[in-house]
Coordinates of N, CA and C and ligand atoms in Angstrom, one line a residue:
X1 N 176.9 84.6 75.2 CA 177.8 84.9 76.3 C 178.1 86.4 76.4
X2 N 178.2 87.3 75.5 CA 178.6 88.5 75.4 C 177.3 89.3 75.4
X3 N 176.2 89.0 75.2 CA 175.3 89.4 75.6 C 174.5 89.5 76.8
X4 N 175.0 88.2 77.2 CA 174.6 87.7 79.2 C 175.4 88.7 79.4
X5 N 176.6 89.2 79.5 CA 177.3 89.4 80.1 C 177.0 91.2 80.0
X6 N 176.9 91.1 78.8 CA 176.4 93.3 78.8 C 174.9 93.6 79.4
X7 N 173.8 92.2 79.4 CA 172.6 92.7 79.9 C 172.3 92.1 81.4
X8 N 173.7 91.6 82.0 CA 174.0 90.8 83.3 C 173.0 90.3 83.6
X9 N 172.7 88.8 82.5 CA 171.9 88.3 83.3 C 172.5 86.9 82.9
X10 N 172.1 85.3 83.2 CA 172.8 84.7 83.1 C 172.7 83.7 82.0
X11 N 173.7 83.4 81.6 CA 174.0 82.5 79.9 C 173.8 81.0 80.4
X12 N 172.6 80.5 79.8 CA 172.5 78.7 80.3 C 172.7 78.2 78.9
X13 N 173.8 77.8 78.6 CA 173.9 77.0 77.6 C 173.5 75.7 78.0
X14 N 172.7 75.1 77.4 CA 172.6 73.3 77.6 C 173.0 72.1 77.4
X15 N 174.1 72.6 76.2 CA 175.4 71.5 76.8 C 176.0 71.5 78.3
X16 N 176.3 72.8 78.4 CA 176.8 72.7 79.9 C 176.1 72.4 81.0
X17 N 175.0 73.0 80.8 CA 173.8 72.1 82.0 C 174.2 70.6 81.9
X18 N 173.8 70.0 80.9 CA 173.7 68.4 80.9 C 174.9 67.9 81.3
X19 N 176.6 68.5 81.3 CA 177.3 68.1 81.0 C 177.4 68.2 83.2
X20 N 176.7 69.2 83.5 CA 176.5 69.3 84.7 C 175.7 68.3 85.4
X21 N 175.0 68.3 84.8 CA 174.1 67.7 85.7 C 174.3 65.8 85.5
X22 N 175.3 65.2 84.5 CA 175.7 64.0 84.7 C 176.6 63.9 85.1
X23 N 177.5 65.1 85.5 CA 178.8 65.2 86.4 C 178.3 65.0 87.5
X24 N 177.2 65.7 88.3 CA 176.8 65.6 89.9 C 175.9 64.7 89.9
X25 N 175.8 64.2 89.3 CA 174.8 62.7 89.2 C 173.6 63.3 89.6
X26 N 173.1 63.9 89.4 CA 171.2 64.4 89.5 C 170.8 63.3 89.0
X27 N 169.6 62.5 89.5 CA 168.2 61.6 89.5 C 168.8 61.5 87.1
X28 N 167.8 63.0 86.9 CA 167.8 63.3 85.4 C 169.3 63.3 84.6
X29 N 170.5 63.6 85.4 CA 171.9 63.3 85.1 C 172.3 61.9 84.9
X30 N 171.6 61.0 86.0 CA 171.8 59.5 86.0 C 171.5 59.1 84.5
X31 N 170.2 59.6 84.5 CA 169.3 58.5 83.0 C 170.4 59.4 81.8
X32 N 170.7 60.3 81.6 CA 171.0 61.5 80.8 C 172.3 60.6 80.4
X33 N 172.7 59.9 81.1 CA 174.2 59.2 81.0 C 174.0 58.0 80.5
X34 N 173.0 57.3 80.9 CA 173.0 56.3 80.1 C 172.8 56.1 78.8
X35 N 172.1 57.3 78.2 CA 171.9 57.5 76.7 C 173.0 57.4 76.0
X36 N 173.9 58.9 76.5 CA 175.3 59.0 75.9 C 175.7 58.0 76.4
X37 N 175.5 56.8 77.4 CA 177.0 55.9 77.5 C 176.7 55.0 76.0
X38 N 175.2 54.7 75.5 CA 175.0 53.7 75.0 C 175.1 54.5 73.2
X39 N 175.2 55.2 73.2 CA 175.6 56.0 71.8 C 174.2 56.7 71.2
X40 N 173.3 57.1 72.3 CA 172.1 57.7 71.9 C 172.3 58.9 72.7
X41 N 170.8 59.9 71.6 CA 170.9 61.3 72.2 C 169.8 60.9 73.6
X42 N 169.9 62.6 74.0 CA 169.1 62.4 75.0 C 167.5 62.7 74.9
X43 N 166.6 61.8 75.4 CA 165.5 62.0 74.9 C 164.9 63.4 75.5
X44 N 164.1 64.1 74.7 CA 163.3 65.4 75.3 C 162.7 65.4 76.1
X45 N 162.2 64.6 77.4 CA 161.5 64.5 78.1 C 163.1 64.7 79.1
X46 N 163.9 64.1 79.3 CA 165.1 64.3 80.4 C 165.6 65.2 79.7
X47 N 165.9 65.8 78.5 CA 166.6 67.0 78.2 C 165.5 68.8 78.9
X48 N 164.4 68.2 78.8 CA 163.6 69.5 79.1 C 163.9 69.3 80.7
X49 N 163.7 68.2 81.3 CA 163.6 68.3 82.9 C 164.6 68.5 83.3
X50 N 166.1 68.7 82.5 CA 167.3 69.5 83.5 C 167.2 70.6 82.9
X51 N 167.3 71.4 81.8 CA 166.7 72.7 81.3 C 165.6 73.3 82.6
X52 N 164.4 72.7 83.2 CA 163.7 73.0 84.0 C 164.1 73.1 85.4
X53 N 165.4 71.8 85.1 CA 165.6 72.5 86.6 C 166.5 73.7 87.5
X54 N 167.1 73.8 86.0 CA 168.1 75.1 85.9 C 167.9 76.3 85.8
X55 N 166.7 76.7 85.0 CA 166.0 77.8 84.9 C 164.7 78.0 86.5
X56 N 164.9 76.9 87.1 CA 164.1 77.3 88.2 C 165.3 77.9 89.5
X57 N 166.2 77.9 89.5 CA 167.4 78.0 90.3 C 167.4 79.6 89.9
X58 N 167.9 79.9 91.3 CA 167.7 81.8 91.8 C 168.0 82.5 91.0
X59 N 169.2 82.3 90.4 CA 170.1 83.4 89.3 C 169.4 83.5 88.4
X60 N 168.4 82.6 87.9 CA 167.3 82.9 86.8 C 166.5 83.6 86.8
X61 N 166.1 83.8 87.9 CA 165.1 85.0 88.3 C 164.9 86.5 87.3
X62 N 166.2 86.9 87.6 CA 166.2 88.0 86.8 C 166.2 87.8 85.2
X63 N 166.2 86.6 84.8 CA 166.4 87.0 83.5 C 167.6 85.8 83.1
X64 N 167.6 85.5 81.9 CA 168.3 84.2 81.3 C 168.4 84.3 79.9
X65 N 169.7 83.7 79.4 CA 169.4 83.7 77.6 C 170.2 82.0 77.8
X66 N 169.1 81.4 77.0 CA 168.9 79.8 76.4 C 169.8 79.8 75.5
X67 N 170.9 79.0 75.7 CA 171.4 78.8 74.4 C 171.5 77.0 74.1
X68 N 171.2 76.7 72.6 CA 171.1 75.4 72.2 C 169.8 74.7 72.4
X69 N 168.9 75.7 72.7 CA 168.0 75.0 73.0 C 165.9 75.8 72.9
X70 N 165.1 75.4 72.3 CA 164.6 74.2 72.1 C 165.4 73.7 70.8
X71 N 165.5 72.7 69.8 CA 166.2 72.6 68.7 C 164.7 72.1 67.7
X72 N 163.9 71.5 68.0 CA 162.9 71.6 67.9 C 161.4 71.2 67.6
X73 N 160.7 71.2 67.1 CA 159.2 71.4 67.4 C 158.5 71.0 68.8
X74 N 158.8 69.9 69.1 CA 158.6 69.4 70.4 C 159.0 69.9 71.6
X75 N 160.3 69.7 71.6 CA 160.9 70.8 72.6 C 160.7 72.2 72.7
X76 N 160.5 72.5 71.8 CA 159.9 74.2 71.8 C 158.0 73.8 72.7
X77 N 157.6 73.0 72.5 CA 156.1 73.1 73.3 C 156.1 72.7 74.2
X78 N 157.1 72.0 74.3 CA 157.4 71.4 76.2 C 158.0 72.6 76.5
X79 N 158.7 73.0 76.0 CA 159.4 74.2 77.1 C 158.5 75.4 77.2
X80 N 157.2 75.8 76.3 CA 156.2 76.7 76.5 C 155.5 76.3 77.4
X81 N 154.9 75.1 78.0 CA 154.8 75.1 79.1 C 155.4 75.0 80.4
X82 N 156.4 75.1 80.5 CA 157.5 75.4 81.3 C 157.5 76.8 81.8
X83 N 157.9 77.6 80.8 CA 158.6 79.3 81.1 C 158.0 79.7 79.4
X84 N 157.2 80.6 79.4 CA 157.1 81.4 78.0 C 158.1 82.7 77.8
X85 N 158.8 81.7 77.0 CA 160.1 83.4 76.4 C 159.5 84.4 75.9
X86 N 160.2 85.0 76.2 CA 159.7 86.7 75.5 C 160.4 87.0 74.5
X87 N 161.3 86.6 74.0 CA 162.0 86.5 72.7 C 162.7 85.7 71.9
X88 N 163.0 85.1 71.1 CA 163.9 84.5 70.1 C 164.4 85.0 69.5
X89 N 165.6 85.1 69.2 CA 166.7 85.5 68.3 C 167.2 84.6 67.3
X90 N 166.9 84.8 66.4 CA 166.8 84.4 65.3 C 168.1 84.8 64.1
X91 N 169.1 84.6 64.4 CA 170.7 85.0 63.4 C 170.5 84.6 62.2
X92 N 170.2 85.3 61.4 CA 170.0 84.9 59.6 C 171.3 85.1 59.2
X93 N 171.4 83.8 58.5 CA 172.6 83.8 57.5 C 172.7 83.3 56.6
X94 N 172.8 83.3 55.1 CA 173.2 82.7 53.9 C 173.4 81.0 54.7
X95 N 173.2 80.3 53.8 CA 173.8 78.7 54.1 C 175.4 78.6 53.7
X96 N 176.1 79.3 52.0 CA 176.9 79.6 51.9 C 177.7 80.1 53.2
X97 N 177.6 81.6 53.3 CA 178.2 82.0 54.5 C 178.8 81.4 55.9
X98 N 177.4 80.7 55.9 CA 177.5 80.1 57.3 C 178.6 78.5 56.9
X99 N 178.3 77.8 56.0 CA 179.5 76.9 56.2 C 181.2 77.8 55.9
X100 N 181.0 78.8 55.0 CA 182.7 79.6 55.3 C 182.5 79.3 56.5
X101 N 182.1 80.4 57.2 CA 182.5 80.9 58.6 C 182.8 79.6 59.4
X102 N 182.0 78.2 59.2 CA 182.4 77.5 60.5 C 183.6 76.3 59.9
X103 N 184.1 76.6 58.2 CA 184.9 75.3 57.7 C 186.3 76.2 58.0
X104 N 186.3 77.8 58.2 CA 187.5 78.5 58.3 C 187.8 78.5 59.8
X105 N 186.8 78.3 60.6 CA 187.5 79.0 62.1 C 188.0 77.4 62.6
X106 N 188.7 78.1 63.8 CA 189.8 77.4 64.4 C 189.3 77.5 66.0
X107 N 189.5 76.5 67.0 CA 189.7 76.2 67.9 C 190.5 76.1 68.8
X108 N 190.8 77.0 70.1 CA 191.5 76.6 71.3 C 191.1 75.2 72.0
X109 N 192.8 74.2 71.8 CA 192.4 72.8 72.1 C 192.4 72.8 73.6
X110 N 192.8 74.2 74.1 CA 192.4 73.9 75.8 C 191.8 74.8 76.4
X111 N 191.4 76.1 75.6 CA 189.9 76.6 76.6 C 188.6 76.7 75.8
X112 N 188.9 76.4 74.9 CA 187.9 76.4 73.6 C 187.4 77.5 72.8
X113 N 188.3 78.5 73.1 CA 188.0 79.9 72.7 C 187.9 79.7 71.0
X114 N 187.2 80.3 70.2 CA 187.0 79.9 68.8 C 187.5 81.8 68.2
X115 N 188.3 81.2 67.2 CA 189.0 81.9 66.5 C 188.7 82.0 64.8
X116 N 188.7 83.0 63.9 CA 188.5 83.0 63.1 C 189.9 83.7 61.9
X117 N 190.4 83.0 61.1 CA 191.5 83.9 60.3 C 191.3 85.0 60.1
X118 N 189.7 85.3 59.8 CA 189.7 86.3 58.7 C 188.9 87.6 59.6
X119 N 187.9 87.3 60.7 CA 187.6 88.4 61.2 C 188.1 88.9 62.8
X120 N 188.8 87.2 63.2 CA 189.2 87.4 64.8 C 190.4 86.1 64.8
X121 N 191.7 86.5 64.3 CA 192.9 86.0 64.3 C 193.4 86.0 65.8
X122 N 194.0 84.9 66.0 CA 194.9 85.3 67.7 C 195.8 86.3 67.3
X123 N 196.4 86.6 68.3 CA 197.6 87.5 68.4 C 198.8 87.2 67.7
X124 N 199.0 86.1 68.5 CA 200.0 85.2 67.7 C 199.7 83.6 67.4
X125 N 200.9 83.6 66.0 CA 199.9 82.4 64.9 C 200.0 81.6 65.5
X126 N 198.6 80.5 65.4 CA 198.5 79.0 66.4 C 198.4 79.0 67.5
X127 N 198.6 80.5 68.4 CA 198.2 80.2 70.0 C 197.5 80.8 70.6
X128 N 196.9 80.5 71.2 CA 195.7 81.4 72.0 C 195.9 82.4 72.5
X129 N 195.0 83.3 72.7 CA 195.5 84.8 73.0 C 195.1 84.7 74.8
X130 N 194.4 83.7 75.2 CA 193.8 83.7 76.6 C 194.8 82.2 77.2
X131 N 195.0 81.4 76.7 CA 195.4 81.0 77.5 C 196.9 80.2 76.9
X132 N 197.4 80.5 76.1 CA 198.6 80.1 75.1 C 198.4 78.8 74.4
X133 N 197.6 78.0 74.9 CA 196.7 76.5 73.9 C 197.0 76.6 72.7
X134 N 197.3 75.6 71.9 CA 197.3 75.7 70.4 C 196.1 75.3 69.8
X135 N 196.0 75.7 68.6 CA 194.9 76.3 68.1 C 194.9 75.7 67.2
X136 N 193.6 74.8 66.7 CA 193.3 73.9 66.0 C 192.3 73.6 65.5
X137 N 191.8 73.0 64.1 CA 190.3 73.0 63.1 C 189.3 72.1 64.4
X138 N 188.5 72.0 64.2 CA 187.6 70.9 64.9 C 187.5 70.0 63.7
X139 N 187.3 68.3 64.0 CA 186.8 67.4 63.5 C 185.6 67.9 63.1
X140 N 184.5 68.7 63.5 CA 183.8 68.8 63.2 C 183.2 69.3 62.4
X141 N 184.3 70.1 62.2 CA 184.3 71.5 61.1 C 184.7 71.4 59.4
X142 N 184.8 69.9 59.3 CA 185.2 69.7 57.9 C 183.9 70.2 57.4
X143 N 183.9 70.3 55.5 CA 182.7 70.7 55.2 C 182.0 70.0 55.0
X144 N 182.0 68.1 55.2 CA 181.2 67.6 54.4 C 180.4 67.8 56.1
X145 N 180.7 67.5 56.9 CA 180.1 67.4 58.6 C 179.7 68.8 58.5
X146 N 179.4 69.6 58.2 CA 179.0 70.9 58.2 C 178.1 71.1 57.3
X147 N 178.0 70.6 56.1 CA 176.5 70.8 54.7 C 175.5 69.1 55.8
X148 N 176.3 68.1 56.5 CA 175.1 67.2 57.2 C 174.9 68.0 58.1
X149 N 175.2 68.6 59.3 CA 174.7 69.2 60.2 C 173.6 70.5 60.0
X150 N 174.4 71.2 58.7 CA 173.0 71.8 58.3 C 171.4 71.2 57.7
X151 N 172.2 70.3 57.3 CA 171.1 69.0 57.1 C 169.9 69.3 58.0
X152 N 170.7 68.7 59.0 CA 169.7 68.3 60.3 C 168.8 69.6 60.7
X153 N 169.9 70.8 60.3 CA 169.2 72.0 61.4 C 167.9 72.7 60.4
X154 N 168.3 72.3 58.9 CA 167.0 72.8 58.2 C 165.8 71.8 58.3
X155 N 165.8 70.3 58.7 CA 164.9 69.5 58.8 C 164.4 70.0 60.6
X156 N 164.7 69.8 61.6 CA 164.2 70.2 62.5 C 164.9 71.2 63.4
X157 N 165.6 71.9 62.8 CA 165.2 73.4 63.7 C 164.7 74.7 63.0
X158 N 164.9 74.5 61.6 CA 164.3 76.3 61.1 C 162.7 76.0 61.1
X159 N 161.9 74.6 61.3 CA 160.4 75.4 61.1 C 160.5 76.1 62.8
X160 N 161.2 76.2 63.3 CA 161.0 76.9 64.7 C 161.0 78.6 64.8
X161 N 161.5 78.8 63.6 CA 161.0 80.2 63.1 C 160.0 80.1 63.0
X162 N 159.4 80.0 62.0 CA 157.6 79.8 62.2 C 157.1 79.9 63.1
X163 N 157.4 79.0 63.9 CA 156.8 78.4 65.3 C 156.7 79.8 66.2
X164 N 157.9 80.2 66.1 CA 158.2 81.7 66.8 C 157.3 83.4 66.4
X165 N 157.4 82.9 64.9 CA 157.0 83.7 64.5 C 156.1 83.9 64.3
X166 N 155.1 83.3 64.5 CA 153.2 83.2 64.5 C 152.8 84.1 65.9
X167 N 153.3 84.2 67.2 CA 153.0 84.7 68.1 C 153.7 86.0 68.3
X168 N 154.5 86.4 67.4 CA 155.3 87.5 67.3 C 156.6 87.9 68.4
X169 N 157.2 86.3 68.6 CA 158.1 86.7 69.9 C 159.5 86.2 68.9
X170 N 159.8 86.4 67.8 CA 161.3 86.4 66.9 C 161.7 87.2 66.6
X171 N 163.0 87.8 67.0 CA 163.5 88.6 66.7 C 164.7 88.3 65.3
X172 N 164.4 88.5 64.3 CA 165.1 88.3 63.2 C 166.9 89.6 63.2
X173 N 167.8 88.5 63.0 CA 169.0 89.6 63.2 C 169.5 89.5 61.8
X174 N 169.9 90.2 61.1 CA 171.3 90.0 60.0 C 172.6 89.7 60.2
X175 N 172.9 88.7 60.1 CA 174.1 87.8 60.9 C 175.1 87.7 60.2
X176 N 175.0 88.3 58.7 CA 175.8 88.3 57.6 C 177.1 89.3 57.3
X177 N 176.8 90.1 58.8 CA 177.6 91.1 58.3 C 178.7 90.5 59.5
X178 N 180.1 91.4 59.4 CA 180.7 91.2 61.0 C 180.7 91.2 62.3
X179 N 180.6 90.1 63.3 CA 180.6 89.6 64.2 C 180.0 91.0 65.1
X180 N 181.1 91.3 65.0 CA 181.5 93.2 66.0 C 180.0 94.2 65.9
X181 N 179.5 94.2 64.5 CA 178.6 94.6 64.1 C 177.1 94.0 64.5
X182 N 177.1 92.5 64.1 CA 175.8 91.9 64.6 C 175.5 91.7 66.1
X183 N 176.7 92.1 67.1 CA 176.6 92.1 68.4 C 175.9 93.3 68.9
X184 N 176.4 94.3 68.0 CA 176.0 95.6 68.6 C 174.4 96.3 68.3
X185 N 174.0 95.7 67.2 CA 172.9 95.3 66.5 C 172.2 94.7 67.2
X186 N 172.3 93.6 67.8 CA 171.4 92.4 69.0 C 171.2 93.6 69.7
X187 N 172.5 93.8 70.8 CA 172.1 94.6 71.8 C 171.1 95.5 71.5
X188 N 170.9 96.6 70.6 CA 169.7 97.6 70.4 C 168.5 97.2 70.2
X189 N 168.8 95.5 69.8 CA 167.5 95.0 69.1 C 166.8 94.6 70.4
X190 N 167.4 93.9 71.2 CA 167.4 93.2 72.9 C 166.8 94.6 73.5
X191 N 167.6 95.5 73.5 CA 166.9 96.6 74.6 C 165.3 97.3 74.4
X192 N 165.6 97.5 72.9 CA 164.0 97.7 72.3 C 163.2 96.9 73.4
X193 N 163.5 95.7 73.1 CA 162.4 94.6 73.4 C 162.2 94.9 74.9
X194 N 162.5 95.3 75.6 CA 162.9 95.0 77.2 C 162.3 93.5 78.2
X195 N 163.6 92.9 77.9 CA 163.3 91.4 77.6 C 163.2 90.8 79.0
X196 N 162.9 90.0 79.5 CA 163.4 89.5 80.9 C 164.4 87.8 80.3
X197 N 164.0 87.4 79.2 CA 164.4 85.9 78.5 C 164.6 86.3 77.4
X198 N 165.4 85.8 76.8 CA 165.2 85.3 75.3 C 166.6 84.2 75.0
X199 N 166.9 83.7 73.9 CA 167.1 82.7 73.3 C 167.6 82.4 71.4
X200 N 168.5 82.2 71.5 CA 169.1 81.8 70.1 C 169.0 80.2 69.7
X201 N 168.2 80.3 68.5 CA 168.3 78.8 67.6 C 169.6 78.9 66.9
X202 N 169.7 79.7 66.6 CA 171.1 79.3 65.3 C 172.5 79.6 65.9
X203 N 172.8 78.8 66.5 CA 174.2 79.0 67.3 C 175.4 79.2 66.3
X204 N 175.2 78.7 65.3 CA 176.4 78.3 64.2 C 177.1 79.9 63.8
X205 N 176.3 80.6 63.5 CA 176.5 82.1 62.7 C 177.6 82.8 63.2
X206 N 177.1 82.9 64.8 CA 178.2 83.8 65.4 C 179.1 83.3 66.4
X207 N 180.6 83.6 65.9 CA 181.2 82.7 66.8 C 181.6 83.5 67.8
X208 N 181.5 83.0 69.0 CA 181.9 83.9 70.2 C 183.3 83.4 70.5
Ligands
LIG301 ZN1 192.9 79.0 75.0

């Protein structure tokens, strides 16, 4: 988001796509809803075809950063024939580190702003600094749901380094240090590249 927003171009996260596109009932939104109604994910063939349809829409034009998405192997080759990114960003972080960081931070229960004690505290304790919400752990953030979820992301999303990194379009960041720091870092690393796309696998590292 803080990146869309300094290299003004636009942030497609794909939760929010999907979450869009079963809100306005699109064709791909319809089936997209029956998965989730029935307690399944959604399969890669309708996950890439609203991904495709969002990235063909104007504001894309200039330029786009993917977030959440491909997660992987599959979806990373369906989406190469779609649109070939010119980058991946790649957030290295300790597995240690990375469960601190996401079993310590805290949640805005009404804008979702994510808060951390130790590097980005609200203003004042338990309430949001944006919209006065109280501020709370996620369910999802216990640690045993956080060593499975890493589970998942070392079984199918890190060979997507590889995958990335054979054609030389990964941008490897150090994610280990503070937030403030690995942003400002991206940016120089991003402009080097003079990117029209690019895209983060490891959402978890940095909390925006
Ligand atoms: Zn809030």
């Amino acid at each position: 988001m803080r990146l869309a927003d300094r290299l003004g171009i636009e942030h497609i996260s794909t939760g929010d796509i999907l979450r869009t596109a079963v809100k306005d009932k699109t064709p791909l939104g319809k089936k997209a809803h029956e998965f989730i109604n029935s307690g399944n994910l959604v399969p890669d063939d309708i996950m890439i075809g609203i991904v495709q349809e969002r990235l063909t829409e104007k504001d894309c034009a200039a330029g786009f950063i993917l977030d959440g998405f491909p997660r992987t192997i599959p979806q990373a080759e369906m989406l190469d024939d779609i649109v070939l990114l010119d980058s991946v960003i790649f957030f290295d972080v300790s597995e240690e580190e990375c469960v601190r960081r996401l079993t310590t931070r805290k949640i805005c229960s009404k804008c979702g702003l994510i808060y951390n004690p130790a590097t980005h505290p609200p203003l004042r304790e338990g309430k949001c600094d944006k919209c006065g919400g109280d501020i709370t752990s996620r369910a999802d953030d216990l640690p045993e749901t956080v060593r499975e979820r890493l589970k998942v992301y070392t079984k199918s999303t890190e060979p997507l380094v590889k995958f990335y990194k054979k054609d030389g379009r990964l941008l490897p960041i150090d994610a280990g240090v503070k937030p403030d720091e690995v942003f400002e870092n991206l940016v120089l690393l991003v402009k080097r590249q003079d990117p029209a796309t690019c895209l983060r696998i490891e959402d978890s590292s940095v909390g925006e």
